[in-house]
Coordinates of C-alpha atoms in Angstrom, one line a residue:
X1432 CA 8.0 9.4 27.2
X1433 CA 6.7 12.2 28.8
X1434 CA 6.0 14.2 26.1
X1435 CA 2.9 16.8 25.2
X1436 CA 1.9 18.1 21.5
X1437 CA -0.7 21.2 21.4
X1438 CA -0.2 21.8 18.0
X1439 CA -2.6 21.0 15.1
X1440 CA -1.6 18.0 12.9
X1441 CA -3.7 17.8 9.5
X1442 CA -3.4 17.3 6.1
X1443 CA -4.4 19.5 4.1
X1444 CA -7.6 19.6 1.7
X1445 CA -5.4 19.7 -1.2
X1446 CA -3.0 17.0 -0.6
X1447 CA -3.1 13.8 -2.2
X1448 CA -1.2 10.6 -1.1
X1449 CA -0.9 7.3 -4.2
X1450 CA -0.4 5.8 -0.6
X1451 CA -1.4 6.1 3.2
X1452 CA -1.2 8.5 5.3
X1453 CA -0.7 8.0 8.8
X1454 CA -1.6 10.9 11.2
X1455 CA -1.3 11.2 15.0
X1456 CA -0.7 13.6 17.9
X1457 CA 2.6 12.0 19.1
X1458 CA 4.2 9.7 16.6
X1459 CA 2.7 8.7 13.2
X1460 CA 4.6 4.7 13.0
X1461 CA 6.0 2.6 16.0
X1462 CA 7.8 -0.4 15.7
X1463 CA 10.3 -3.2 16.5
X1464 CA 11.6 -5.9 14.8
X1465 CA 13.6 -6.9 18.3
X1466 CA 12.0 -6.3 21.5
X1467 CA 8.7 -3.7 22.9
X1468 CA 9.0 -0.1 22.8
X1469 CA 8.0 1.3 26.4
X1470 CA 6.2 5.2 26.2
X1471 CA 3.9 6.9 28.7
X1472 CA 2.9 9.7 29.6
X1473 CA 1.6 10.9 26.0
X1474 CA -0.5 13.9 25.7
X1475 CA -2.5 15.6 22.9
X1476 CA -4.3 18.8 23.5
X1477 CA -5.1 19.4 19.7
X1478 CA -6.8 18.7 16.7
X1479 CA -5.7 15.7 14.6
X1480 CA -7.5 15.7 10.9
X1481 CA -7.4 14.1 7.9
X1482 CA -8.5 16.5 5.2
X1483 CA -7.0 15.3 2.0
X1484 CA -7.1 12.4 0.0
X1485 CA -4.8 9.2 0.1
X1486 CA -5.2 5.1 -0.4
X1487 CA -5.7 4.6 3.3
X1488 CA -6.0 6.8 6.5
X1489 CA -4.6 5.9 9.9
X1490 CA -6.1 8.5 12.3
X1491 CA -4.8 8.6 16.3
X1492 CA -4.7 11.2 18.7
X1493 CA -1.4 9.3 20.2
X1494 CA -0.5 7.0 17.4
X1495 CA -1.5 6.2 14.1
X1496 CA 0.2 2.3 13.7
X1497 CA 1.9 0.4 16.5
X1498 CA 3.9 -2.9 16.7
X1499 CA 5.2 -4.7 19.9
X1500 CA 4.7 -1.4 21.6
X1501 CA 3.9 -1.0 25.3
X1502 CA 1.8 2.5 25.8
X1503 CA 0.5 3.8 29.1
X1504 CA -0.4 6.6 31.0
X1505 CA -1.9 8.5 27.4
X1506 CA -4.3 11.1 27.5
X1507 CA -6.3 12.5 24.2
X1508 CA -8.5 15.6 24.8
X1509 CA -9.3 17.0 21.3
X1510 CA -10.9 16.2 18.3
X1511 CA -9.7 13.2 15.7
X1512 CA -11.5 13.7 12.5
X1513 CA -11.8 11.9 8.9
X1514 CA -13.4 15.4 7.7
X1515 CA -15.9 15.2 5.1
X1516 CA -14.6 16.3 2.0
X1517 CA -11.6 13.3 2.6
X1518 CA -11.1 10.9 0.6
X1519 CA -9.7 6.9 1.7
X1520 CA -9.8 4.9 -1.2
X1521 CA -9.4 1.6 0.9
X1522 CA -8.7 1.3 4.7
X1523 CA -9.7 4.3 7.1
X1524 CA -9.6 4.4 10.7
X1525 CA -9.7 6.9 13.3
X1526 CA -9.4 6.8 17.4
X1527 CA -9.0 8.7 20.3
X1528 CA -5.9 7.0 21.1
X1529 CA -4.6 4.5 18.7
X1530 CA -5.7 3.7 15.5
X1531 CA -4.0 0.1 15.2
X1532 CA -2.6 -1.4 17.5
X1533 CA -1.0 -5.3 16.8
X1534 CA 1.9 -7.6 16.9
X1535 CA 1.4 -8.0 20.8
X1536 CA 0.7 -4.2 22.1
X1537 CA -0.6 -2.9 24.8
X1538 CA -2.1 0.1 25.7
X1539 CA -3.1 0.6 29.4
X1540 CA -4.6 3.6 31.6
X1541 CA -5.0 5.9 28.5
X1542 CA -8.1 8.1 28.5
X1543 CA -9.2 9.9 25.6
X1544 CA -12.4 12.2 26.2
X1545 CA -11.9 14.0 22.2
X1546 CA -14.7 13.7 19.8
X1547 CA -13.8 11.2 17.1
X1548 CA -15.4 12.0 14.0
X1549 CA -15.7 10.2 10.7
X1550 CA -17.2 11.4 7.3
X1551 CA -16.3 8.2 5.3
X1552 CA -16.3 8.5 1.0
X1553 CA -14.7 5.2 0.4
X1554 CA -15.3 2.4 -2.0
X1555 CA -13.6 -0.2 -1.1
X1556 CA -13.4 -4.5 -2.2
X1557 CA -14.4 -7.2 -0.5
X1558 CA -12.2 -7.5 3.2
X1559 CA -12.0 -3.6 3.5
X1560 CA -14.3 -1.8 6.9
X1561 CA -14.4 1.2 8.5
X1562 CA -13.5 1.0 11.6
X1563 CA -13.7 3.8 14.8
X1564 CA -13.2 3.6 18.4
X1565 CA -12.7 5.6 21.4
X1566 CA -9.5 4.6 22.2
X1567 CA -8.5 2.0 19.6
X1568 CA -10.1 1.7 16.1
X1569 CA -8.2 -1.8 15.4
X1570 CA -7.3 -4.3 17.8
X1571 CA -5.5 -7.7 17.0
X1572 CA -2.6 -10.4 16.9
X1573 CA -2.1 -10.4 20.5
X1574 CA -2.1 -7.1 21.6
X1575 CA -4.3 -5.9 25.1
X1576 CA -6.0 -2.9 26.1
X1577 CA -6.5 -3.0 29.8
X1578 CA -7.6 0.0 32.2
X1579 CA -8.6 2.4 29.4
X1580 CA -11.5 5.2 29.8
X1581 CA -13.4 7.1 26.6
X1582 CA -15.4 9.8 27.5
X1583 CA -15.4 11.6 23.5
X1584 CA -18.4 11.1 21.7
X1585 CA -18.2 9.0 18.4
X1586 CA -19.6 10.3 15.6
X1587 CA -19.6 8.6 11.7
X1588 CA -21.4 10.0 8.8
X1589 CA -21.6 8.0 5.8
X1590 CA -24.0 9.8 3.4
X1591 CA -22.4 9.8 0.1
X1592 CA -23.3 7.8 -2.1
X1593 CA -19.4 7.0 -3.3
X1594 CA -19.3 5.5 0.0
X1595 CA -19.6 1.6 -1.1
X1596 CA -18.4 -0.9 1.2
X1597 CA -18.6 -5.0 0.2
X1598 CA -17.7 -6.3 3.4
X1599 CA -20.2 -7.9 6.2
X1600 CA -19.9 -5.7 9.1
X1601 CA -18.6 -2.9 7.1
X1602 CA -19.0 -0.3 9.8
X1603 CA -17.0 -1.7 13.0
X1604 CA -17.4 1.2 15.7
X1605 CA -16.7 0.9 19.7
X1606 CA -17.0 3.0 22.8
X1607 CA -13.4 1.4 22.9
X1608 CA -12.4 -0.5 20.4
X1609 CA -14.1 -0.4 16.7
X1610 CA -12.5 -4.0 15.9
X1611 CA -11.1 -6.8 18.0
X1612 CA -9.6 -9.9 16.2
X1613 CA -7.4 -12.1 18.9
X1614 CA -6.6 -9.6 21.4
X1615 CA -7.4 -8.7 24.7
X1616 CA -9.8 -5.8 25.9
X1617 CA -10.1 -5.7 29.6
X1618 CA -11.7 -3.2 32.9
X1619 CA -12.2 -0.7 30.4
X1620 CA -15.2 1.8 30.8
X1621 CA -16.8 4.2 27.7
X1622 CA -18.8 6.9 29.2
X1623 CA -19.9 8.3 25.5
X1624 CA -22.7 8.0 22.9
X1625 CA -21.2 6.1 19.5
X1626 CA -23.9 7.0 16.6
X1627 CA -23.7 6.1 12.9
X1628 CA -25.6 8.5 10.5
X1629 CA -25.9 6.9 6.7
X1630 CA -28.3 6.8 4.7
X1631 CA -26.8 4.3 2.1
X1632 CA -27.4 0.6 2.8
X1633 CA -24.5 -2.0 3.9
X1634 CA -23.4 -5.2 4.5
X1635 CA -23.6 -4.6 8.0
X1636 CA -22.6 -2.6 10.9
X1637 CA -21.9 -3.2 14.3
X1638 CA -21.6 -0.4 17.1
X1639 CA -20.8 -1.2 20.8
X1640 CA -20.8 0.3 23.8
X1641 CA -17.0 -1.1 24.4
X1642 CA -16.4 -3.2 21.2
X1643 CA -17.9 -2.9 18.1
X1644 CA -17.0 -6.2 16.4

């Protein structure tokens, strides 16, 4: 708890993962097998980008992946980025503050007003999206987001044609949360503009203003 980072966290253009890569402001992986993991008071006052290329990309300007973890208090107030020239050859995600959050976490009064930008070149099978959010890209098994403000634009370009995506609602994008599946999102506000830019043709997308699917 308590704790700031103003330090750039990236991979670099060169670098190439045969798995994921998880990349955050704060701590990368959180999890317990026993009982929740209390932090507040998080704060990231630099850029956190994914440049490289790996299987997946977990992108979060607190936290990348979090289990029975209890966040609150988090700010974000830079830019997240999937840059474009990055490759994720099955599951990408990128929010301001978490990218997945599950296993009964919550997040509550965390603000993120960073851009959140996404330049997808993924071809994924059948049950693999995209998924962006201003504060949480995935949301599920349990887990709440209560209290939570975005104010950072969200921004996903998907113009290459390597980008091929099979799944219905391939694009899942939220002023809050980019995908919701049995969780909780509640008295949350996003004050920002979420806009998809592709010229290829998909499944399906789905943007909201608070959730996107």
């Amino acid at each position: 708890s308590n704790c700031t980072n103003s330090g750039l966290i990236s991979t670099a253009k060169s670098s190439k993962s045969t798995a994921g890569v998880i990349l955050s402001g704060i701590t990368g992986y959180l999890s317990s097998d026993v009982t929740t993991v209390t932090l507040s008071n998080l704060h990231n006052t630099n850029k956190v980008v994914h440049y490289g290329s790996a299987t997946s990309a977990y992108v979060g300007g607190i936290i990348g992946n979090t289990a029975k973890a209890y966040l609150k208090d988090c700010t974000n107030t830079e830019l997240v980025s999937v840059a474009s020239g990055s490759t994720a050859s099955k599951i990408v995600r990128a929010s301001g503050i978490a990218s997945t959050l599950t296993e009964g976490s919550i997040l509550e009064n965390c603000t993120n007003s960073g851009t959140v930008t996404m330049y997808p070149k993924v071809t994924t099978e059948a049950g693999k999206y995209v998924a962006v959010g201003g504060i949480a890209a995935v949301v599920s098994n349990s887990s709440t987001i209560s209290g939570c403000k975005n104010s950072g634009p969200i921004n996903v370009h998907s113009q290459d044609a390597e980008t091929v995506l099979q799944e219905a609602n391939a694009f899942r994008v939220g002023g809050i949360v980019g995908d919701c599946t049995a969780a909780t999102v509640e008295n949350c506000e996003n004050l920002a503009t979420a806009v998809i830019n592709t010229r290829n043709t998909y499944t399906g997308i789905s943007v909201g203003g608070i959730i996107g699917t």
